[in-house]
Tab-separated table of C-alpha atoms in Angstrom:
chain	number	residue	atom	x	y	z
A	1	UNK	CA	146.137	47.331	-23.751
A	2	UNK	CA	147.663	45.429	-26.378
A	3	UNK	CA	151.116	42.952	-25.805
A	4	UNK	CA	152.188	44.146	-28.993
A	5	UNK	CA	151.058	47.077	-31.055
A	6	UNK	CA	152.944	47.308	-34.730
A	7	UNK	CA	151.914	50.668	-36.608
A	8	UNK	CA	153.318	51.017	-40.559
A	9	UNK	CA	156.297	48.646	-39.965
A	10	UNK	CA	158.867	48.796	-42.635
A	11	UNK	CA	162.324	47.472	-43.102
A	12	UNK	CA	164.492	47.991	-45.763
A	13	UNK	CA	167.910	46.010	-46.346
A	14	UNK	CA	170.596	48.016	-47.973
A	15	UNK	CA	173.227	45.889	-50.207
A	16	UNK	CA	175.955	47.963	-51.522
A	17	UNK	CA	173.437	50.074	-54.043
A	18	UNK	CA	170.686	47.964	-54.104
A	19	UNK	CA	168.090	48.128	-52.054
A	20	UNK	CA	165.186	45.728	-50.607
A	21	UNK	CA	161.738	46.162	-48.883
A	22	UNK	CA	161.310	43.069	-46.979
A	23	UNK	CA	157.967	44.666	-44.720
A	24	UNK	CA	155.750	47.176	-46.340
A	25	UNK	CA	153.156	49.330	-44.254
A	26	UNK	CA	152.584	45.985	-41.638
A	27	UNK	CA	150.604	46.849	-38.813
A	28	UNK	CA	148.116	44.907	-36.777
A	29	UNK	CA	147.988	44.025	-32.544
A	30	UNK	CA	148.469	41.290	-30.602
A	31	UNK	CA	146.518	41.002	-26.596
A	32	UNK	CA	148.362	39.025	-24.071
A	33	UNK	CA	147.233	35.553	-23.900
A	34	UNK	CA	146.314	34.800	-27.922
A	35	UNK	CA	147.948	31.894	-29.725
A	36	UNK	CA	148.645	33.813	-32.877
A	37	UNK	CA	150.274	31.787	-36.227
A	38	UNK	CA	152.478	34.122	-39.079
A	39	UNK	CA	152.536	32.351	-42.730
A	40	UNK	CA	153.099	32.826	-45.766
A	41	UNK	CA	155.418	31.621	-48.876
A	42	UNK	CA	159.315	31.763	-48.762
A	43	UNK	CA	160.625	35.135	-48.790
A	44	UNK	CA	157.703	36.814	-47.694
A	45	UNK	CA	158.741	38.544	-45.141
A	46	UNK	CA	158.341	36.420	-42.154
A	47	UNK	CA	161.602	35.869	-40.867
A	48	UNK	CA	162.099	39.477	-40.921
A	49	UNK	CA	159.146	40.276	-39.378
A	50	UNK	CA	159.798	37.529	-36.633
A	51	UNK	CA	163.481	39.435	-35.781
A	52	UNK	CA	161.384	42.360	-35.461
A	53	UNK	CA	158.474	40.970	-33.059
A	54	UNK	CA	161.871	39.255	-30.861
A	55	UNK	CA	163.605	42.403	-30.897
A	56	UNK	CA	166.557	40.604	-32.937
A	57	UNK	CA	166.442	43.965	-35.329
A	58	UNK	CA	164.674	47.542	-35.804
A	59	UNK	CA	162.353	48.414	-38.408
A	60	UNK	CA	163.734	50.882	-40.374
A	61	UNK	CA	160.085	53.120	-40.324
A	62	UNK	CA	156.738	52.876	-38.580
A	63	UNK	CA	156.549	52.223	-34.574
A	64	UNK	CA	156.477	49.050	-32.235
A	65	UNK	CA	155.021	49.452	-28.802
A	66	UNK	CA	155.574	46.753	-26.513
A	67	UNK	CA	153.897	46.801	-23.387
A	68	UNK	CA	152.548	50.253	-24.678
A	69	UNK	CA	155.909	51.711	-24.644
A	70	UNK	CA	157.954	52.206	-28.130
A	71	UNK	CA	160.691	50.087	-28.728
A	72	UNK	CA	163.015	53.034	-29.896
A	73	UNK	CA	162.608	54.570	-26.584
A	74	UNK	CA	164.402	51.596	-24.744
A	75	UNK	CA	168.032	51.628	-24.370
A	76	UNK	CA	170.256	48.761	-25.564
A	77	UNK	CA	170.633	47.300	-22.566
A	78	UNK	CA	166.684	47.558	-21.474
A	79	UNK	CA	166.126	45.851	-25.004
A	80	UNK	CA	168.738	43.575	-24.095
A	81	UNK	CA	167.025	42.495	-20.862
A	82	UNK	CA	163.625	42.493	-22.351
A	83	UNK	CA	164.803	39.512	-25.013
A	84	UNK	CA	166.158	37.812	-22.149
A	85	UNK	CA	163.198	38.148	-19.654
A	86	UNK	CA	159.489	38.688	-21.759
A	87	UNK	CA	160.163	36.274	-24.839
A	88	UNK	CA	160.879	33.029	-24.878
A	89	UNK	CA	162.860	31.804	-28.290
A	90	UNK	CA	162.146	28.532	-29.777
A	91	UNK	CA	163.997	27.708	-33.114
A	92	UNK	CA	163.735	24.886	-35.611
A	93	UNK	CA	166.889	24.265	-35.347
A	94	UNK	CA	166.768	22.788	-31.330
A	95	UNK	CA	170.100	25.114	-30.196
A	96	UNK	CA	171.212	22.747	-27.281
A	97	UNK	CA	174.888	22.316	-26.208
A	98	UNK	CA	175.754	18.865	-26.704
A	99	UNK	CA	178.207	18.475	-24.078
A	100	UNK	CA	175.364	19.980	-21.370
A	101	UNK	CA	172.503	17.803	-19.697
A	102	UNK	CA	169.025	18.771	-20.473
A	103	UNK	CA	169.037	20.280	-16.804
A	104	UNK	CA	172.081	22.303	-17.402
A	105	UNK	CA	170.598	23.456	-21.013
A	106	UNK	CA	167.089	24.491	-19.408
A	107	UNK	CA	169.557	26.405	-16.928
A	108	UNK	CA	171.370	28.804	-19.603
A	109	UNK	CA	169.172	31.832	-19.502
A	110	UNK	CA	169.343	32.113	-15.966
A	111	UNK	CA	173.191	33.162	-16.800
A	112	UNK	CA	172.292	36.352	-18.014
A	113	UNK	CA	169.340	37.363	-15.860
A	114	UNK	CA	169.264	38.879	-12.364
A	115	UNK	CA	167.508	35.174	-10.839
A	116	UNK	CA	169.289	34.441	-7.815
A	117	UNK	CA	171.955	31.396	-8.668
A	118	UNK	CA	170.379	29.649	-5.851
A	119	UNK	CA	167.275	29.612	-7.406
A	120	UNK	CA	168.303	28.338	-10.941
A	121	UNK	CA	168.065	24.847	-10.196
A	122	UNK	CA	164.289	24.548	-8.939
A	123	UNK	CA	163.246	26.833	-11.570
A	124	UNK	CA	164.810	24.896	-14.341
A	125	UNK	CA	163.070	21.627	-12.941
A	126	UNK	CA	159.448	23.401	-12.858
A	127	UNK	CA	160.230	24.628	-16.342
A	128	UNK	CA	161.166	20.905	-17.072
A	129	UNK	CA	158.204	19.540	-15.816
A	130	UNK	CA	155.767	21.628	-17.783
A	131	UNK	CA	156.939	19.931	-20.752
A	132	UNK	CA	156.692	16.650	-19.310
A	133	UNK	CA	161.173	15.748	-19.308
A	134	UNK	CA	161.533	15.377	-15.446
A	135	UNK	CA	162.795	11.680	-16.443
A	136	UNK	CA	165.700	13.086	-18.604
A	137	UNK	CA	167.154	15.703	-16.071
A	138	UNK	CA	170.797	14.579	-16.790
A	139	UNK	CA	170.184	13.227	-20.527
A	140	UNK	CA	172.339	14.529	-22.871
A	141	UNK	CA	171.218	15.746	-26.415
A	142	UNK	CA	172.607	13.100	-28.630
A	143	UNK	CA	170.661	10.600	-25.875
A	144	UNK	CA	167.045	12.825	-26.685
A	145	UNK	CA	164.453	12.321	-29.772
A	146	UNK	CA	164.107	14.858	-31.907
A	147	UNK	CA	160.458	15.863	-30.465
A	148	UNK	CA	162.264	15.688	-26.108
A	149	UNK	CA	164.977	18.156	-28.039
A	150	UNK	CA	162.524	20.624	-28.756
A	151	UNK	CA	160.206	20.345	-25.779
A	152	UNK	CA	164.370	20.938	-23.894
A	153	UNK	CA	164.290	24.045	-25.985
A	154	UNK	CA	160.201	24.923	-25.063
A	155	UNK	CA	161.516	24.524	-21.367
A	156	UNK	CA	164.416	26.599	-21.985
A	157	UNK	CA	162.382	29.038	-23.250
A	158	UNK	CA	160.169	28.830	-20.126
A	159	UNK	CA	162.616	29.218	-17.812
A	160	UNK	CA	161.967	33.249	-17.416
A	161	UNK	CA	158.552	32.648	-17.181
A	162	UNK	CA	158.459	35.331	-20.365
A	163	UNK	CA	155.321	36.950	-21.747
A	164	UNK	CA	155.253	35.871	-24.926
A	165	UNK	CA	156.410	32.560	-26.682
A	166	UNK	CA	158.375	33.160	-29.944
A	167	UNK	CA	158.244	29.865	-31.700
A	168	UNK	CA	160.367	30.132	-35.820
A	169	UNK	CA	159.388	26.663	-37.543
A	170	UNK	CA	159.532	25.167	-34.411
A	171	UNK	CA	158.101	21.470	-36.160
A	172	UNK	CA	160.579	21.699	-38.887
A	173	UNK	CA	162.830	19.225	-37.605
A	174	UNK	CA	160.455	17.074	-36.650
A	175	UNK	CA	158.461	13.649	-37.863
A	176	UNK	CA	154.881	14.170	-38.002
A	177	UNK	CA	153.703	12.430	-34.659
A	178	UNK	CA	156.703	14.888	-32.705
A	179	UNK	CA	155.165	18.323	-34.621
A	180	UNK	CA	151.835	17.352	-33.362
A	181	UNK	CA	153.195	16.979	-30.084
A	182	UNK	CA	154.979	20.221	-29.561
A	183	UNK	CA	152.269	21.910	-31.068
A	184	UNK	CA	149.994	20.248	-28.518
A	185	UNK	CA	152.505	21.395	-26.027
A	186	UNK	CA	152.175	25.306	-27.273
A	187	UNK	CA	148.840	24.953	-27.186
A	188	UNK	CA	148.425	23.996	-23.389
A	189	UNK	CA	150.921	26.308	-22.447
A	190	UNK	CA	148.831	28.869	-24.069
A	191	UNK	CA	145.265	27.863	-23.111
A	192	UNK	CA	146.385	26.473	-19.817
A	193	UNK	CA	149.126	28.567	-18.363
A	194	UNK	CA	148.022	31.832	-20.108
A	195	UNK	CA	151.077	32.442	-22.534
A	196	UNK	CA	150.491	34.551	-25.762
A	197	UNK	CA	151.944	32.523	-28.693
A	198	UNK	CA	153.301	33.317	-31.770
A	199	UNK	CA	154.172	30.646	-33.739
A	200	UNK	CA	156.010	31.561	-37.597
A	201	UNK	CA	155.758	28.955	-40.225
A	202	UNK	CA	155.449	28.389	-44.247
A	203	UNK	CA	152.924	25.414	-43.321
A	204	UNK	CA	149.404	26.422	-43.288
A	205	UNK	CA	148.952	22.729	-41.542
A	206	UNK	CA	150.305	23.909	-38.546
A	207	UNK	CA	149.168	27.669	-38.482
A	208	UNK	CA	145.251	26.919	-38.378
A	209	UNK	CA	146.278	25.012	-34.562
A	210	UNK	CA	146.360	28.620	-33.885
A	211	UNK	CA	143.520	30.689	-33.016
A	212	UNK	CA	144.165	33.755	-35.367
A	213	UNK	CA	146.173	33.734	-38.359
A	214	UNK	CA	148.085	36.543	-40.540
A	215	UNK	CA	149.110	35.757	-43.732
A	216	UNK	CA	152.343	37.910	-45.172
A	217	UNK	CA	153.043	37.748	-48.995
A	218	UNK	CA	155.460	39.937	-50.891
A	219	UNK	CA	156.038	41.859	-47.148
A	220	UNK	CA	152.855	43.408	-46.855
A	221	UNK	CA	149.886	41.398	-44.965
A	222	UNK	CA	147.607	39.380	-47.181
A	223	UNK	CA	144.524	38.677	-44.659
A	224	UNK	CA	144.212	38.536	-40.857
A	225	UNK	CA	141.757	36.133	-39.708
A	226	UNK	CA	140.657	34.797	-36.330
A	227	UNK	CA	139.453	30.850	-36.298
């Protein structure tokens, strides 16, 4: 049974009376446990398609099962708590609050999730320690690199312990040697602790670190290929 099952996915964007196809007929699957890269050029489609996958917006035809159910058959709120509990965001931009330590940070989903409070803070630290921070528990932002940012934001992400791994350009504000290493980090969270991710990102670099990639141009998908 596939994680995710997209059949004839379209969305159109409606601007007073113009209208825009961003996704075109997109449909492919996704099993629990693949490391899975999206490309393609600027304004392909990607970031749309990414809102879509999160369940940040609704296609406006086709179906999306998730979990072998279809999303339009969720309420708001189930949608709501799926977001929250069975993906894990990670942005380019690193989304910390400055004024919070890393701890407190790593901490944030927990505030709207059913986890017993008492349970927040030895949760957060196990998330921490996957990504190798347990030295920086009460570091704030501005005192973090770029690359101990993100891996704040991969723990964050963590924290859950979601099904999937939602990753948007997540080396774009990074050097070099700090993309390599949260890519290195994806990829032992996938291969090592079993969680299917999908990274997005313009850099065709970065997507063949991934075992399977799906090129989008001009919204519809250009070639699906598994390395």
């Amino acid at each position: 049974m596939a994680l995710i099952n997209l059949q004839n996915i379209e969305k159109v964007y409606h601007n007073d009376e113009v209208s825009t196809t961003a996704l075109k007929g997109i449909s492919f699957k996704i099993e629990k446990g693949e490391f899975v890269a999206i490309t393609g050029p600027s304004g392909s489609g990607k970031s749309t398609l990414l809102h879509i996958l999160g369940l940040l917006d609704k296609p406006t035809a086709g179906v999306y099962y998730f979990n072998n159910k279809r999303t339009i058959d969720y309420s708001e709120e189930e949608i709501a708590k799926l977001r929250n509990r069975k993906i894990g965001f990670v942005f380019q931009g690193f989304n910390l609050l400055s004024r919070t330590t890393l701890l407190e940070n790593v901490k944030l989903p927990f505030l709207y999730s059913e986890v017993p409070e008492q349970d927040w803070d030895k949760l957060a630290r196990q998330s921490i320690e996957a990504v190798k921070l347990s030295s920086r528990l009460d570091h704030f932002p501005s005192q973090l690199s770029g690359g101990e940012q993100q891996r704040t934001a991969i723990a964050r992400a963590l924290v859950n312990n979601p099904e999937i791994i939602l990753a948007d350009e997540p080396t774009g504000n990074l050097d070099s040697r700090s993309g390599q290493e949260i890519l290195g980090l994806l990829k032992d969270l996938n291969y090592q602790r079993g969680y299917t991710v999908i990274v997005v990102t313009h850099n065709i670099n970065i997507a063949q670190q991934a075992n399977r990639i799906i090129k989008i141009r001009d919204g519809r998908i250009e070639d699906d290929s598994f390395l």
